Short mmCIF file of C-alpha atoms and ligand atoms in Angstrom, two decimals:
data_model
loop_
_atom_site.label_atom_id
_atom_site.label_comp_id
_atom_site.label_asym_id
_atom_site.label_seq_id
_atom_site.Cartn_x
_atom_site.Cartn_y
_atom_site.Cartn_z
CA UNK A 1 -11.70 -14.14 13.67
CA UNK A 2 -12.46 -15.44 10.08
CA UNK A 3 -14.09 -18.84 9.95
CA UNK A 4 -12.67 -21.53 7.62
CA UNK A 5 -16.05 -21.26 5.85
CA UNK A 6 -15.24 -17.59 5.02
CA UNK A 7 -11.82 -18.69 3.70
CA UNK A 8 -13.60 -21.27 1.50
CA UNK A 9 -15.96 -18.62 0.21
CA UNK A 10 -12.91 -16.49 -0.72
CA UNK A 11 -11.52 -19.47 -2.66
CA UNK A 12 -14.83 -19.79 -4.35
CA UNK A 13 -15.16 -16.28 -5.46
CA UNK A 14 -11.64 -16.23 -6.76
CA UNK A 15 -12.04 -19.53 -8.68
CA UNK A 16 -15.30 -18.16 -10.21
CA UNK A 17 -13.36 -15.29 -11.80
CA UNK A 18 -12.15 -15.46 -15.41
CA UNK A 19 -9.98 -12.33 -16.11
CA UNK A 20 -8.60 -10.76 -13.07
CA UNK A 21 -6.87 -7.53 -12.41
CA UNK A 22 -4.77 -7.74 -9.16
CA UNK A 23 -3.47 -4.56 -7.47
CA UNK A 24 -2.09 -3.39 -4.17
CA UNK A 25 -0.83 -0.44 -2.18
CA UNK A 26 1.49 2.17 -3.56
CA UNK A 27 5.17 1.67 -2.92
CA UNK A 28 4.68 -2.10 -2.73
CA UNK A 29 6.61 -4.12 -0.16
CA UNK A 30 7.47 -7.87 -0.22
CA UNK A 31 3.99 -8.86 1.05
CA UNK A 32 2.22 -6.61 -1.36
CA UNK A 33 4.25 -8.12 -4.13
CA UNK A 34 4.24 -11.56 -2.70
CA UNK A 35 0.54 -11.74 -2.35
CA UNK A 36 -0.08 -10.24 -5.83
CA UNK A 37 2.08 -12.58 -7.72
CA UNK A 38 1.12 -15.52 -5.48
CA UNK A 39 -2.52 -14.94 -6.48
CA UNK A 40 -1.52 -14.22 -10.03
CA UNK A 41 0.17 -17.54 -10.51
CA UNK A 42 -2.45 -19.46 -8.66
CA UNK A 43 -5.23 -18.12 -11.05
CA UNK A 44 -3.05 -18.62 -14.10
CA UNK A 45 -2.43 -22.20 -13.03
CA UNK A 46 -6.17 -22.85 -13.00
CA UNK A 47 -6.45 -21.49 -16.58
CA UNK A 48 -7.54 -17.95 -15.73
CA UNK A 49 -6.16 -14.72 -16.97
CA UNK A 50 -4.61 -12.64 -14.22
CA UNK A 51 -2.72 -9.34 -14.58
CA UNK A 52 -0.75 -7.49 -11.73
CA UNK A 53 -1.11 -3.78 -12.00
CA UNK A 54 1.58 -1.78 -10.24
CA UNK A 55 1.82 1.94 -11.06
CA UNK A 56 5.59 2.78 -10.84
CA UNK A 57 8.76 0.78 -10.25
CA UNK A 58 9.32 -1.76 -7.51
CA UNK A 59 12.23 -1.66 -5.11
CA UNK A 60 15.58 -2.96 -6.33
CA UNK A 61 15.65 -5.92 -3.89
CA UNK A 62 12.34 -7.26 -5.38
CA UNK A 63 13.42 -7.06 -9.10
CA UNK A 64 15.09 -10.58 -8.87
CA UNK A 65 11.96 -12.03 -7.42
CA UNK A 66 9.16 -10.28 -9.16
CA UNK A 67 8.69 -9.56 -12.94
CA UNK A 68 5.87 -9.16 -15.29
CA UNK A 69 3.33 -6.56 -14.29
CA UNK A 70 1.68 -3.64 -15.97
CA UNK A 71 2.12 -0.09 -14.84
CA UNK A 72 -0.39 1.62 -17.14
CA UNK A 73 -3.92 0.78 -18.02
CA UNK A 74 -6.41 2.46 -20.28
CA UNK A 75 -10.24 2.61 -19.47
CA UNK A 76 -10.78 0.26 -22.40
CA UNK A 77 -8.44 -2.37 -21.08
CA UNK A 78 -9.77 -1.94 -17.58
CA UNK A 79 -13.29 -2.68 -18.74
CA UNK A 80 -12.10 -6.13 -20.12
CA UNK A 81 -11.63 -7.55 -16.66
CA UNK A 82 -14.44 -9.19 -14.98
CA UNK A 83 -12.97 -9.27 -11.55
CA UNK A 84 -10.72 -6.93 -9.53
CA UNK A 85 -8.75 -7.96 -6.44
CA UNK A 86 -6.87 -5.83 -4.08
CA UNK A 87 -4.39 -7.51 -1.78
CA UNK A 88 -2.58 -6.01 1.31
CA UNK A 89 -4.16 -2.52 0.66
CA UNK A 90 -5.78 -1.22 3.79
CA UNK A 91 -7.45 1.99 2.45
CA UNK A 92 -8.32 3.77 -0.75
CA UNK A 93 -5.80 6.54 -0.14
CA UNK A 94 -3.00 4.00 -0.41
CA UNK A 95 -4.16 2.96 -3.83
CA UNK A 96 -2.27 5.86 -5.48
CA UNK A 97 -3.00 6.93 -9.01
CA UNK A 98 -6.68 7.73 -8.48
CA UNK A 99 -6.99 8.57 -12.32
CA UNK A 100 -6.19 4.98 -13.03
CA UNK A 101 -7.92 3.13 -10.08
CA UNK A 102 -10.79 4.71 -8.32
CA UNK A 103 -12.47 3.02 -5.34
CA UNK A 104 -15.88 4.45 -6.42
CA UNK A 105 -15.52 2.65 -9.85
CA UNK A 106 -14.21 -0.44 -8.31
CA UNK A 107 -17.16 -0.81 -6.01
CA UNK A 108 -19.46 -0.74 -9.05
CA UNK A 109 -17.53 -3.88 -10.20
CA UNK A 110 -16.95 -7.46 -9.12
CA UNK A 111 -14.30 -6.24 -6.65
CA UNK A 112 -12.72 -8.58 -4.04
CA UNK A 113 -10.82 -6.94 -1.03
CA UNK A 114 -8.28 -9.31 0.60
CA UNK A 115 -6.11 -7.86 3.41
CA UNK A 116 -4.72 -8.36 6.72
CA UNK A 117 -4.99 -4.75 8.15
CA UNK A 118 -7.40 -4.49 10.97
CA UNK A 119 -8.70 -1.06 10.08
CA UNK A 120 -9.27 -1.94 6.40
CA UNK A 121 -11.62 0.60 4.76
CA UNK A 122 -11.59 -0.62 1.11
CA UNK A 123 -15.10 -1.96 1.58
CA UNK A 124 -16.05 -3.92 -1.40
CA UNK A 125 -19.71 -4.18 -2.05
CA UNK A 126 -19.09 -7.72 -3.47
CA UNK A 127 -16.62 -9.53 -1.25
CA UNK A 128 -14.25 -8.64 1.70
CA UNK A 129 -11.92 -10.85 3.61
CA UNK A 130 -10.01 -8.84 6.18
CA UNK A 131 -8.12 -10.87 8.75
CA UNK A 132 -6.32 -8.69 11.17
CA UNK A 133 -4.96 -11.66 13.04
CA UNK A 134 -2.93 -12.93 10.02
CA UNK A 135 0.64 -11.75 9.94
CA UNK A 136 0.79 -11.13 6.17
CA UNK A 137 -1.45 -11.03 3.22
CA UNK A 138 0.48 -13.84 1.61
CA UNK A 139 -0.22 -15.97 4.62
CA UNK A 140 -3.89 -15.19 4.36
CA UNK A 141 -3.78 -16.53 0.83
CA UNK A 142 -2.05 -19.78 2.15
CA UNK A 143 -4.88 -20.11 4.58
CA UNK A 144 -7.59 -19.63 1.83
CA UNK A 145 -5.98 -22.32 -0.34
CA UNK A 146 -5.56 -24.66 2.57
CA UNK A 147 -9.29 -24.00 3.65
CA UNK A 148 -10.32 -24.99 0.16
CA UNK A 149 -8.02 -27.99 0.13
CA UNK A 150 -6.15 -26.66 -2.75
CA UNK A 151 -2.68 -27.86 -3.37
CA UNK A 152 -0.53 -24.72 -3.69
CA UNK A 153 1.15 -24.69 -7.08
CA UNK A 154 4.92 -24.77 -6.95
CA UNK A 155 5.15 -21.42 -8.79
CA UNK A 156 3.24 -19.67 -6.03
CA UNK A 157 5.35 -20.99 -3.16
CA UNK A 158 8.35 -18.49 -3.46
CA UNK A 159 6.28 -15.24 -3.82
CA UNK A 160 4.07 -16.29 -0.88
CA UNK A 161 7.04 -17.13 1.30
CA UNK A 162 8.59 -13.85 0.42
CA UNK A 163 5.49 -11.99 1.67
CA UNK A 164 5.43 -13.94 4.89
CA UNK A 165 9.08 -13.40 5.58
CA UNK A 166 8.70 -9.63 4.79
CA UNK A 167 5.84 -9.00 7.16
CA UNK A 168 7.10 -11.09 10.03
CA UNK A 169 10.70 -9.61 9.71
CA UNK A 170 11.75 -13.12 8.93
CA UNK A 171 9.67 -14.68 11.63
CA UNK A 172 11.19 -12.34 14.32
CA UNK A 173 8.03 -10.14 14.99
CA UNK A 174 5.40 -10.93 17.51
CA UNK A 175 2.83 -11.42 14.61
CA UNK A 176 4.60 -14.79 13.97
CA UNK A 177 2.12 -17.50 15.33
CA UNK A 178 2.47 -21.22 15.37
CA UNK A 179 0.17 -21.29 12.35
CA UNK A 180 2.54 -18.88 10.49
CA UNK A 181 5.36 -21.42 10.97
CA UNK A 182 3.09 -24.15 9.76
CA UNK A 183 2.03 -22.17 6.68
CA UNK A 184 5.58 -21.32 6.03
CA UNK A 185 6.43 -25.00 6.21
CA UNK A 186 3.70 -25.81 3.64
CA UNK A 187 5.34 -23.46 1.27
CA UNK A 188 8.74 -24.97 1.75
CA UNK A 189 7.22 -28.31 0.97
CA UNK A 190 5.72 -26.92 -2.08
CA UNK A 191 9.13 -25.92 -3.35
CA UNK A 192 9.70 -22.28 -2.10
CA UNK A 193 13.23 -21.18 -2.81
CA UNK A 194 14.45 -19.90 0.52
CA UNK A 195 17.98 -19.23 -0.62
CA UNK A 196 16.73 -17.06 -3.44
CA UNK A 197 14.53 -15.13 -1.14
CA UNK A 198 17.08 -14.66 1.49
CA UNK A 199 19.67 -13.45 -0.97
CA UNK A 200 17.31 -10.99 -2.65
CA UNK A 201 15.86 -9.58 0.65
CA UNK A 202 18.90 -9.61 2.88
CA UNK A 203 22.10 -9.95 1.00
CA UNK A 204 21.54 -7.62 -1.99
CA UNK A 205 22.00 -4.15 -0.53
CA UNK A 206 23.60 -1.79 -3.17
CA UNK A 207 26.86 -0.23 -1.95
CA UNK A 208 25.59 3.32 -2.37
CA UNK A 209 22.87 2.39 0.15
CA UNK A 210 25.30 1.10 2.69
CA UNK A 211 27.25 4.29 2.47
CA UNK A 212 24.04 6.41 2.79
CA UNK A 213 22.94 4.49 5.76
CA UNK A 214 26.36 4.92 7.38
CA UNK A 215 26.19 8.69 7.10
CA UNK A 216 22.50 8.77 8.08
CA UNK A 217 23.27 6.91 11.28
CA UNK A 218 26.38 9.00 12.09
CA UNK A 219 24.95 12.38 11.51
CA UNK A 220 21.19 12.32 11.75
CA UNK A 221 20.21 9.94 14.44
CA UNK A 222 18.33 11.46 17.42
CA UNK A 223 16.82 10.04 20.61
CA UNK A 224 14.02 10.98 22.96
CA UNK A 225 12.37 9.54 26.00
CA UNK A 226 15.65 8.49 27.58
CA UNK A 227 16.80 6.61 24.55
CA UNK A 228 13.63 4.71 24.17
CA UNK A 229 12.69 6.63 21.03
CA UNK A 230 15.26 6.65 18.06
CA UNK A 231 14.38 8.74 15.17
CA UNK A 232 15.86 10.42 12.04
CA UNK A 233 14.72 12.75 9.42
CA UNK A 234 16.32 11.79 5.96
CA UNK A 235 17.39 15.12 4.47
CA UNK A 236 16.69 14.98 0.68
CA UNK A 237 20.21 16.14 -0.12
CA UNK A 238 21.67 13.12 1.79
CA UNK A 239 19.67 10.78 -0.31
CA UNK A 240 20.73 12.67 -3.43
CA UNK A 241 24.45 12.60 -2.41
CA UNK A 242 24.42 8.87 -2.46
CA UNK A 243 21.93 8.50 -5.23
CA UNK A 244 19.71 6.67 -2.87
CA UNK A 245 16.11 6.24 -3.79
CA UNK A 246 13.79 6.86 -0.68
CA UNK A 247 11.43 4.52 -2.21
CA UNK A 248 13.85 1.75 -1.27
CA UNK A 249 13.47 2.47 2.39
CA UNK A 250 12.13 -0.92 3.35
CA UNK A 251 14.32 -2.20 6.06
CA UNK A 252 16.04 1.13 6.66
CA UNK A 253 14.09 1.66 9.98
CA UNK A 254 15.63 -1.59 11.41
CA UNK A 255 18.85 0.26 11.73
CA UNK A 256 17.12 2.25 14.44
CA UNK A 257 15.03 -0.54 15.77
CA UNK A 258 17.97 -2.80 16.31
CA UNK A 259 19.55 -0.51 18.85
CA UNK A 260 19.53 -1.93 22.51
CA UNK A 261 17.17 0.10 24.66
CA UNK A 262 15.19 1.54 21.86
CA UNK A 263 11.48 0.68 21.99
CA UNK A 264 10.06 2.80 19.14
CA UNK A 265 11.99 3.77 16.01
CA UNK A 266 10.75 6.33 13.59
CA UNK A 267 11.88 7.65 10.24
CA UNK A 268 10.80 10.89 8.62
CA UNK A 269 11.25 11.86 5.01
CA UNK A 270 9.90 14.15 2.38
CA UNK A 271 7.25 12.37 0.34
CA UNK A 272 4.98 13.40 -2.50
CA UNK A 273 1.98 14.25 -0.29
CA UNK A 274 3.91 15.78 2.81
CA UNK A 275 6.41 14.40 5.32
CA UNK A 276 6.10 10.62 5.45
CA UNK A 277 6.30 9.12 8.96
CA UNK A 278 7.25 5.52 9.36
CA UNK A 279 7.14 3.94 12.82
CA UNK A 280 7.98 0.54 14.49
CA UNK A 281 7.60 -0.61 18.15
CA UNK A 282 9.35 -3.54 19.79
CA UNK A 283 6.91 -3.70 22.69
CA UNK A 284 3.12 -4.14 22.45
CA UNK A 285 2.78 -2.02 25.69
CA UNK A 286 3.92 0.99 23.59
CA UNK A 287 2.00 0.66 20.27
CA UNK A 288 2.58 3.08 17.43
CA UNK A 289 -0.83 2.33 15.69
CA UNK A 290 -2.73 4.80 17.75
CA UNK A 291 -0.11 7.50 17.17
CA UNK A 292 -0.31 6.94 13.40
CA UNK A 293 -4.04 7.15 13.54
CA UNK A 294 -3.94 10.46 15.56
CA UNK A 295 -2.01 11.89 12.50
CA UNK A 296 -4.54 10.47 10.16
CA UNK A 297 -2.45 7.46 9.12
CA UNK A 298 -2.78 3.76 9.91
CA UNK A 299 -1.10 0.35 9.79
CA UNK A 300 -0.60 -2.19 12.48
CA UNK A 301 -0.16 -1.75 16.29
CA UNK A 302 3.64 -2.33 15.98
CA UNK A 303 4.25 -1.02 12.43
CA UNK A 304 2.34 2.05 11.37
CA UNK A 305 2.75 5.24 9.29
CA UNK A 306 1.24 8.52 8.33
CA UNK A 307 1.68 11.52 6.20
CA UNK A 308 2.10 14.86 7.93
CA UNK A 309 1.04 18.05 6.34
CA UNK A 310 3.62 20.54 7.35
CA UNK A 311 7.38 21.06 7.52
CA UNK A 312 9.78 18.26 8.52
CA UNK A 313 10.63 20.24 11.72
CA UNK A 314 7.00 20.51 12.62
CA UNK A 315 6.43 16.97 11.96
CA UNK A 316 9.43 15.85 14.11
CA UNK A 317 8.30 18.03 17.25
CA UNK A 318 4.61 16.84 16.93
CA UNK A 319 5.11 13.10 16.44
CA UNK A 320 8.05 12.75 18.84
CA UNK A 321 5.96 14.66 21.47
CA UNK A 322 3.05 12.30 20.88
CA UNK A 323 5.35 9.16 20.99
CA UNK A 324 6.99 10.40 24.19
CA UNK A 325 3.61 10.58 25.94
CA UNK A 326 3.50 6.80 25.65
CA UNK A 327 6.29 6.67 28.22
CA UNK A 328 4.97 9.27 30.59
P1 5GP B 1 5.69 1.79 6.41
O1 5GP B 1 6.22 2.41 7.67
O2 5GP B 1 6.49 0.59 6.02
O3 5GP B 1 5.57 2.73 5.27
O4 5GP B 1 4.30 1.17 6.79
C1 5GP B 1 4.07 0.55 7.82
C2 5GP B 1 2.55 0.21 7.98
O5 5GP B 1 1.86 1.39 8.21
C3 5GP B 1 1.97 -0.43 6.77
O6 5GP B 1 1.04 -1.39 7.12
C4 5GP B 1 1.14 0.67 6.09
O7 5GP B 1 -0.02 0.17 5.65
C5 5GP B 1 0.85 1.65 7.14
N1 5GP B 1 1.12 2.98 6.64
C6 5GP B 1 2.14 3.67 6.37
N2 5GP B 1 1.98 4.91 5.94
C7 5GP B 1 0.70 5.17 6.07
C8 5GP B 1 -0.16 6.21 5.64
O8 5GP B 1 0.28 7.29 5.31
N3 5GP B 1 -1.49 6.09 5.93
C9 5GP B 1 -1.99 4.88 6.40
N4 5GP B 1 -3.35 4.77 6.55
N5 5GP B 1 -1.26 3.87 6.72
C10 5GP B 1 0.01 3.90 6.52
MN1 MN B 2 1.18 -6.82 4.49
#
């Protein structure tokens, strides 16, 4: 548990920065973006310079909510920042682009690590705030601002609520606490645009994606452990057929999770470093976190992932076997 005093210290080190580079994990989701932009706007509002660095494009659904980040940075530009902050990034492997951001180099700097993943291994030598009990990194920022009695600027409210809604599955997942609801209420009071968030996150699916999902569910859905595990490998040619960008997969796994009787949902697809495994559990008695860690991945107990070094077939057999053991 992080004490209010620790939250206060976090606010202090953030406020003592002048020119801040903010970054997060690769393939950023709503919480990664929400906490990055929530922090950027907060710092700017207090007269600081803050830049969000995201190597690569952001998912389609987020383009209406988040704009104004850099995707390239030279060593010279990098050296002009006095403070570096990572948000929602659990380990150095997830930083991506090691040629642009190296953890060893960051650790020589005034580097602040703010995250809500229990197993966080970013390990800043300067300041770490890792709160595994907080549902989203965006909510952790709300807690920091509240501990420091800072009135959250209106411009921060929409990004932070986007992050909170993303990581709680719109307040459906068990990580939603009474505090989560209170913190969301604070953001609404500060002017968060709920309708804009809901439309962007839930009612903006491109038609090609809908058609892709239909074929995926019709032809590629498999079950194990008497229907308690649902899984699917996404064939690259299927994604190509519908011009579906696998990087837009956020939410795709819910097509499997929502099925009655399914306890664990898993998606597999071909990623840059191997076969990407994405897992969700609906029941804390059957956590997927340990399975992800077994395959050298990580995440949370009910939402975790890993990258498998081998073929899709091998990944499918190995991971389904390990998941099925949970039910033996
Ligand atoms: P997703 O399934 O949405 O990609 O990720 C779910 C959770 O698992 C996230 O919190 C993410 O940090 C974690 N995760 C996903 N893939 C990996 C991976 O390859 N390695 C590690 N360490 N964590 C992962
Ligand atoms: Mn998160």
